Short mmCIF file of C-alpha atoms in Angstrom, two decimals:
data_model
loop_
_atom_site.label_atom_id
_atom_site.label_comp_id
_atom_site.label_asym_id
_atom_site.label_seq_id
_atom_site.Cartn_x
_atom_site.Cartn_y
_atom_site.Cartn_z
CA UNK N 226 19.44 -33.44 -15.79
CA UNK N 227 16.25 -34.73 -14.62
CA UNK N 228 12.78 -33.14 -15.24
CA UNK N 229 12.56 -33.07 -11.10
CA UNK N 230 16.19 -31.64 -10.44
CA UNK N 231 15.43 -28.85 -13.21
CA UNK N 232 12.49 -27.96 -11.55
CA UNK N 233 13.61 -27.94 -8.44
CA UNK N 234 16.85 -25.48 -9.78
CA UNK N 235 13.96 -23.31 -11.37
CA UNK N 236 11.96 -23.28 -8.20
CA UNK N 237 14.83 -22.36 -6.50
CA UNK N 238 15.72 -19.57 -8.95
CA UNK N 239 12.26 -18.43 -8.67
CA UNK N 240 12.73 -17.49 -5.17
CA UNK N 241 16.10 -16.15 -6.05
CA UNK N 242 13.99 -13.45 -8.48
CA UNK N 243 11.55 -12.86 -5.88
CA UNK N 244 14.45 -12.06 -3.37
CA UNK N 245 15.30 -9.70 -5.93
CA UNK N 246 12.57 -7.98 -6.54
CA UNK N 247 12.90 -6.90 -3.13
CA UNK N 248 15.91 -4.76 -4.04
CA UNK N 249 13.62 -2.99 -6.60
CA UNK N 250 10.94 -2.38 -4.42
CA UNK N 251 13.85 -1.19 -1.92
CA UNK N 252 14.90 1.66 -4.85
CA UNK N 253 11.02 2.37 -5.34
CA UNK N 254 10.65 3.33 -1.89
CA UNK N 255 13.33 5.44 -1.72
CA UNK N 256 12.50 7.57 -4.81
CA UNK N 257 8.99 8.57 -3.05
CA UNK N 258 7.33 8.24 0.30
CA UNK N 259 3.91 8.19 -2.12
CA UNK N 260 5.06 4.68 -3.17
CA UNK N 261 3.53 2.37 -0.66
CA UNK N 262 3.58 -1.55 -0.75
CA UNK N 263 0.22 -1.96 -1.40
CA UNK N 264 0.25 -0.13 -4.12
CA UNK N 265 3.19 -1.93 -5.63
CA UNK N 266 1.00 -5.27 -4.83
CA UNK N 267 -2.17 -4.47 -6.42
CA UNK N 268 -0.29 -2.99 -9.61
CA UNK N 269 2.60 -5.99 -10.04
CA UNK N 270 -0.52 -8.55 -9.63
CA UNK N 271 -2.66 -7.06 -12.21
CA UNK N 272 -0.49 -6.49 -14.74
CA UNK N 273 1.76 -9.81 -14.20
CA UNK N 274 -1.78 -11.41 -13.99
CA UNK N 275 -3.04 -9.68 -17.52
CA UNK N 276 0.04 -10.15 -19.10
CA UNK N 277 0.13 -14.30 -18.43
CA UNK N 278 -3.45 -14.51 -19.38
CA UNK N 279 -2.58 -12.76 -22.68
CA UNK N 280 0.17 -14.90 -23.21
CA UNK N 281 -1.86 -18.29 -22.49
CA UNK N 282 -4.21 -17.12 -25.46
CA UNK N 283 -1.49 -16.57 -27.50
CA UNK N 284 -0.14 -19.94 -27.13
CA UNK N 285 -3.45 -21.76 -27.08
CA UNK N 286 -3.49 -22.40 -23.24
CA UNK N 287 -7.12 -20.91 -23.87
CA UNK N 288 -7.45 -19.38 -19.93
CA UNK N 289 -11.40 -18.92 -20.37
CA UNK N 290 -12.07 -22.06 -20.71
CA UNK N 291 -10.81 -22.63 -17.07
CA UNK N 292 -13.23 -20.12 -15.83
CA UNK N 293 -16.41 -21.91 -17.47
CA UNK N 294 -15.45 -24.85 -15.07
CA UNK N 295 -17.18 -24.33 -11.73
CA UNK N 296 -14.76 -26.15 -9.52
CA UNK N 297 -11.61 -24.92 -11.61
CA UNK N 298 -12.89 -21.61 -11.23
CA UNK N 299 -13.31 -21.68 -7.82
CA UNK N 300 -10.37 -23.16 -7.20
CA UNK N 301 -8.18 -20.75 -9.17
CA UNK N 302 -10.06 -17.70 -7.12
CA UNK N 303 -9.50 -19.74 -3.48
CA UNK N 304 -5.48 -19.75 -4.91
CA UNK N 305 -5.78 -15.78 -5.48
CA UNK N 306 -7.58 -14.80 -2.71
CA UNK N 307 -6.19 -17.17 -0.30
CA UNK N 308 -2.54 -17.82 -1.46
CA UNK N 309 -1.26 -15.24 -3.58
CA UNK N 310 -2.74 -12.44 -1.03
CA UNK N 311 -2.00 -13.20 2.46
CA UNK N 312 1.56 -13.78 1.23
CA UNK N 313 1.93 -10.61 -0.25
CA UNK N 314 -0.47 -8.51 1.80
CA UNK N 315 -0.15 -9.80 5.59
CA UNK N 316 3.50 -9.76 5.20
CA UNK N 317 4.22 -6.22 3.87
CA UNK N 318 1.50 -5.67 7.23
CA UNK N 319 4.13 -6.95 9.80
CA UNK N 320 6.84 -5.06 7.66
CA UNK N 321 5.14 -2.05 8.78
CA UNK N 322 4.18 -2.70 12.28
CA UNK N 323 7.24 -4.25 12.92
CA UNK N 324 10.18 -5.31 10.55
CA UNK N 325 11.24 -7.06 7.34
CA UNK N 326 13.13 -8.98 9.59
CA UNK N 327 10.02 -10.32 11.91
CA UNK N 328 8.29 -10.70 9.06
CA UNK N 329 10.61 -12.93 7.16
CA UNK N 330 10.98 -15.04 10.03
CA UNK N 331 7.15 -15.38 10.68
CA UNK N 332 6.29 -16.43 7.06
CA UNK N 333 9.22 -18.50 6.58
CA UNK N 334 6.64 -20.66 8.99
CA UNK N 335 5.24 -21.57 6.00
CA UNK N 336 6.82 -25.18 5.50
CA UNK N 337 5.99 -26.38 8.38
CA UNK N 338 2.14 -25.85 7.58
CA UNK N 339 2.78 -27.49 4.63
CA UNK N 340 4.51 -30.53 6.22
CA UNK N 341 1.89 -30.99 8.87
CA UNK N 342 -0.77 -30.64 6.13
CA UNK N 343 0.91 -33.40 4.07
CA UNK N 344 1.63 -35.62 7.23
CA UNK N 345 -2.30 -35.29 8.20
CA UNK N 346 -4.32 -35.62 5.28
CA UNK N 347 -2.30 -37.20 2.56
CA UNK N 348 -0.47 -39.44 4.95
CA UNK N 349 2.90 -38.78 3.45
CA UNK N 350 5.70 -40.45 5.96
CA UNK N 351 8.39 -37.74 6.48
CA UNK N 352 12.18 -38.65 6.50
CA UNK N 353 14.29 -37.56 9.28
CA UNK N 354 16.09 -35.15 6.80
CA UNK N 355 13.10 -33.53 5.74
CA UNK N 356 12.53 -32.25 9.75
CA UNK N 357 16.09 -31.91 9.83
CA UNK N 358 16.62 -29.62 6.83
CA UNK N 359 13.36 -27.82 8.08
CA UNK N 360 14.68 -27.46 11.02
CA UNK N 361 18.22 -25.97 10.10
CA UNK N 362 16.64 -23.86 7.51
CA UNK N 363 14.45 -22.12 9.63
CA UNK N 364 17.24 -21.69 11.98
CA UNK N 365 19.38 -20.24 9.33
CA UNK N 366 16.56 -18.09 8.32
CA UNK N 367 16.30 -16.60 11.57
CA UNK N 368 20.06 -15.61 11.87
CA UNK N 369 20.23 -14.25 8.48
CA UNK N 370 16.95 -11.94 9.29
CA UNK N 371 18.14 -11.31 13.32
CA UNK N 372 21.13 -10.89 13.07
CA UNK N 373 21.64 -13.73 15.86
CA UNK N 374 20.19 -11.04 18.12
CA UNK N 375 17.42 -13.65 20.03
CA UNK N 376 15.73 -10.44 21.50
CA UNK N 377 14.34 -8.50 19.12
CA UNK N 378 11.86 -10.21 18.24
CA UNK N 379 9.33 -8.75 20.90
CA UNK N 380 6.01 -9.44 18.45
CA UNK N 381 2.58 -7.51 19.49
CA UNK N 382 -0.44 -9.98 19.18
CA UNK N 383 -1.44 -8.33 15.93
CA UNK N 384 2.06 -8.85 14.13
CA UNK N 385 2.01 -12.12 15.91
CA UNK N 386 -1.41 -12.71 13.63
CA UNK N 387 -0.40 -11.39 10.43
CA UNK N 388 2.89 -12.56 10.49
CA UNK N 389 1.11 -16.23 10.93
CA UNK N 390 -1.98 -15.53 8.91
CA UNK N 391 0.66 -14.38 5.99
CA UNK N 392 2.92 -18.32 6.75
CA UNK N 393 -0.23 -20.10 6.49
CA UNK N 394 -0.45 -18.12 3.13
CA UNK N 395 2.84 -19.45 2.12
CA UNK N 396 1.14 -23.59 2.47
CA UNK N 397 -2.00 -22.30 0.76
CA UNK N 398 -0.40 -20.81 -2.16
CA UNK N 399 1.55 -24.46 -2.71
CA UNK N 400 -1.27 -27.01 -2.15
CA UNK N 401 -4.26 -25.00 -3.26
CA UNK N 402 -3.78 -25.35 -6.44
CA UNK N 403 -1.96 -28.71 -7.13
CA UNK N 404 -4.67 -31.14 -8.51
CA UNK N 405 -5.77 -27.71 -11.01
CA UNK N 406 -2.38 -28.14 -12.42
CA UNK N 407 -2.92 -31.66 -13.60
CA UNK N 408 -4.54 -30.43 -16.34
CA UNK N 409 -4.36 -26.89 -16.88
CA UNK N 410 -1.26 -24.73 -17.49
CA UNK N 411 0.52 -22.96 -14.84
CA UNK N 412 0.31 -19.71 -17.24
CA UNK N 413 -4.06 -19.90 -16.63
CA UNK N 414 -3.78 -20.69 -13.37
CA UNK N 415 -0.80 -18.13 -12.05
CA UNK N 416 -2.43 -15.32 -14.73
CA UNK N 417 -5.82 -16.17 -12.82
CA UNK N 418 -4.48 -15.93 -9.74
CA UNK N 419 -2.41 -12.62 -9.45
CA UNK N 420 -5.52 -11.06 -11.32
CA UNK N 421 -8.13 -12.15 -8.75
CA UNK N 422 -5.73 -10.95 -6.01
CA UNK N 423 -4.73 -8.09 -7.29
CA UNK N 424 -8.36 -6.84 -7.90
CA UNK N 425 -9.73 -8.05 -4.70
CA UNK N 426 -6.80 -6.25 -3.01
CA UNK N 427 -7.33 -3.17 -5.43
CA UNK N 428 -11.29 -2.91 -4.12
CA UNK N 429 -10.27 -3.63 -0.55
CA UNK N 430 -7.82 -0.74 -0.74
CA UNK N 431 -8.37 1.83 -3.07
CA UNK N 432 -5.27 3.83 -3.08
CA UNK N 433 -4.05 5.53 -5.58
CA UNK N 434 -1.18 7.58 -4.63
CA UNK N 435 0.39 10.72 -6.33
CA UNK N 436 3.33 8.96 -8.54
CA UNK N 437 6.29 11.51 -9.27
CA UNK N 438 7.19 11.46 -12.61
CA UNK N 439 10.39 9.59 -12.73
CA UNK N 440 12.18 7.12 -15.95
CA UNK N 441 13.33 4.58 -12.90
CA UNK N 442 10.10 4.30 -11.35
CA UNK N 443 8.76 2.75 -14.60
CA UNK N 444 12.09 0.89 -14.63
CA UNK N 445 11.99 -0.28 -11.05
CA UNK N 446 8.45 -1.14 -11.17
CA UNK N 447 8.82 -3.36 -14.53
CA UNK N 448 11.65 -5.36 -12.61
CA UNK N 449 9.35 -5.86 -9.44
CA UNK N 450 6.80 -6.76 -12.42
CA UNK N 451 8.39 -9.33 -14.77
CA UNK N 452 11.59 -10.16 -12.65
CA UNK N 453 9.78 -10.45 -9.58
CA UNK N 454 6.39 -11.86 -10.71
CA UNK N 455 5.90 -13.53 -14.08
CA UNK N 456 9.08 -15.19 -14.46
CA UNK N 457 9.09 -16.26 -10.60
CA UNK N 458 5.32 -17.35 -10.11
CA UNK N 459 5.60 -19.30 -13.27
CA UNK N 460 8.20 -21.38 -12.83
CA UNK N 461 7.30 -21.92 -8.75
CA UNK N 462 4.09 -23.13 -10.38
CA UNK N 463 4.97 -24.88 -12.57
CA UNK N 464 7.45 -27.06 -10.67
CA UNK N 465 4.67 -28.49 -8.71
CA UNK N 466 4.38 -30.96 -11.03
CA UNK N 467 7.72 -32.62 -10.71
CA UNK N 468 8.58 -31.85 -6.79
CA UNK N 469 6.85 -32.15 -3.20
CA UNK N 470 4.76 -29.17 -1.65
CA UNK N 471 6.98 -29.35 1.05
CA UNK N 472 10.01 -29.24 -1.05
CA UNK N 473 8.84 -26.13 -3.35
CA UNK N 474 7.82 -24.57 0.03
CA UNK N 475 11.65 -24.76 1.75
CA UNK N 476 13.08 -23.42 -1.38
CA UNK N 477 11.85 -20.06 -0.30
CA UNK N 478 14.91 -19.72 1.62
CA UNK N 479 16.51 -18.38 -1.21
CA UNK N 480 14.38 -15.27 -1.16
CA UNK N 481 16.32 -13.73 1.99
CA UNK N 482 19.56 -15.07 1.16
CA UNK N 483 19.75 -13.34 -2.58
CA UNK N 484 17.58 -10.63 -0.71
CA UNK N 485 21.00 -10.20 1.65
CA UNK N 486 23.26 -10.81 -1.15
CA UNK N 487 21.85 -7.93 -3.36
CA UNK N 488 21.46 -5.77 -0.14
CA UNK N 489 25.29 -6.18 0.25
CA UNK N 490 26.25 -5.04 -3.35
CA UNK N 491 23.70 -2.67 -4.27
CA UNK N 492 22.76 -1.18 -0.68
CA UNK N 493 26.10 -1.55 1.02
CA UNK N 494 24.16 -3.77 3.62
CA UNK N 495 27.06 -4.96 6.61
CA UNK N 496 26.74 -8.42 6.95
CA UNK N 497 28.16 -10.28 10.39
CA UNK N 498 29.45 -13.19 10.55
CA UNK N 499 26.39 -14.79 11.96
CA UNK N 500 24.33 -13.66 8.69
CA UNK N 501 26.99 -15.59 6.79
CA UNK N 502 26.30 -18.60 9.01
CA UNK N 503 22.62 -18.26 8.43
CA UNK N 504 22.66 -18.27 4.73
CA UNK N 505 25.17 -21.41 4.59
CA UNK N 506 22.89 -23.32 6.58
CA UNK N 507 20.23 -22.48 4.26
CA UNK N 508 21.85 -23.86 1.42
CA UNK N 509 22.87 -26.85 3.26
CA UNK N 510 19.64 -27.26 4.07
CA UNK N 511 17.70 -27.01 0.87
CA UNK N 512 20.62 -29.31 -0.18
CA UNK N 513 19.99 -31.96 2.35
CA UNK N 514 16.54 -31.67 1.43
CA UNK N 515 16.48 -33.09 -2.01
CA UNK N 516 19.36 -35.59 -1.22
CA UNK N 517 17.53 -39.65 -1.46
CA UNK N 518 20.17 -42.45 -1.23
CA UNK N 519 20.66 -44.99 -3.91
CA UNK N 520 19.31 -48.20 -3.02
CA UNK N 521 21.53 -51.27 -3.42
CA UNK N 522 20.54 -53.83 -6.10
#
């Protein structure tokens, strides 16, 4: 196996985790109305991004030395503040004013600021299958997440916002910090990253809630933690070295599909036929996507 078909199964796994994590946030909420989703987000990033940086020392990835750098540092704090954030923040926003469903739809967006990005300033010439696999995965997206029901998604201009501030989050978080990754480790960066966000969004939104005391919340909260944040973050960032922006950026449609999946088994989630449709076409997509002919000698 190639270094850019591993990467692109680990990217794809990553989303796979984060799609998961879901399902532990899921069994948070229900233990306690107290738990809210910011408060999950501001504790997850901190302690995913203390826990990488701690591990970077350890393994001689020194992760001060990145801060010492001017333009690394800044760069690392734009990736925090304007990646990592909106995409956690603005979306659980239009899951509140609205839906999981709306807002999976909105950010799934993402890609296509990504694509337009790459077509504009780095002149990269797109193949018909990459706005053909966009195209069919955002399709299959939005069955999985409507339920083919077309009109439900009635948005409000403010979820309209969000929902499209948190997609353009989705494109920051991939290209922001590419060209940092060229020469420092994902661990520095990601560890960097989730700690800048986390304690901007901790100072933004100082809520501490009453937390019952309860063996699964700790549990719960150290899947939604490790499963759904170290392991995830670091391999998404780390296979920006061996595949596209736009690629890593369509792989996200395995967050709602294992999302469904684990909704099914664990939740008892009913899944129509369209939903089934949806997440096919996902696949197929994502498939498509990484698919380049051989060239005749």
């Amino acid at each position: 196996m190639t270094k850019k078909r591993l990467w692109t199964c680990l990217a794809a796994l990553a989303c796979v985790f984060w799609g998961i994590s879901g399902l532990f946030a899921k069994g948070l909420f229900n233990i306690s109305a107290s738990i809210t989703p910011i408060w999950i987000s501001q504790v997850r990033m901190v302690l995913s991004g203390i826990l990488l940086l701690i591990f970077a020392q350890v393994t001689g990835k020194k992760p001060l030395k990145t801060m010492t750098d001017k333009k690394d540092a800044i760069t690392v704090i734009a990736y925090g503040l304007l990646g990592l954030l909106p995409v956690q923040y603005c979306y659980f926003i239009v899951v509140q004013q609205a839906n999981a469903s709306v807002a999976t739809v909105l950010q799934f967006i993402g890609p296509f600021f990504v694509l337009f990005y790459m077509v504009v300033f780095e002149h990269q010439v797109l193949r018909a299958v990459d706005v053909i696999a966009a195209i069919v995965a955002f399709l299959g997206v939005f069955f999985l997440a409507t339920h083919g029901h077309f009109n439900q998604l009635s948005l409000t201009p403010s979820v309209l916002f969000w929902g499209l501030i948190s997609a353009v989050g989705v494109a920051t978080n991939t290209l922001i910090p590419r060209r940092l990754l060229d020469h420092t480790s994902s661990l520095v960066v990601t560890g960097w990253g989730l700690l800048f966000s986390g304690i901007a969004l901790a100072l933004a939104h100082p809520v501490w809630p009453k937390i019952p005391n309860n063996i699964n919340i700790f549990w719960l909260m150290a899947g939604v933690t490790v499963i759904g944040t170290l392991i995830p973050f670091q391999w998404m960032m780390g296979s920006l070295r061996y595949i596209k922006p736009s690629t890593a950026s369509l792989l996200d449609a395995f967050e709602p599909v294992s999302a469904t999946i684990g909704s099914v088994i664990i939740f008892g989630l009913v899944m129509a036929p369209i939903d089934w449709i949806g997440s096919i076409m996902i696949i197929c997509a994502v498939l498509a996507l990484n698919w380049e002919p051989k060239h005749k000698r």
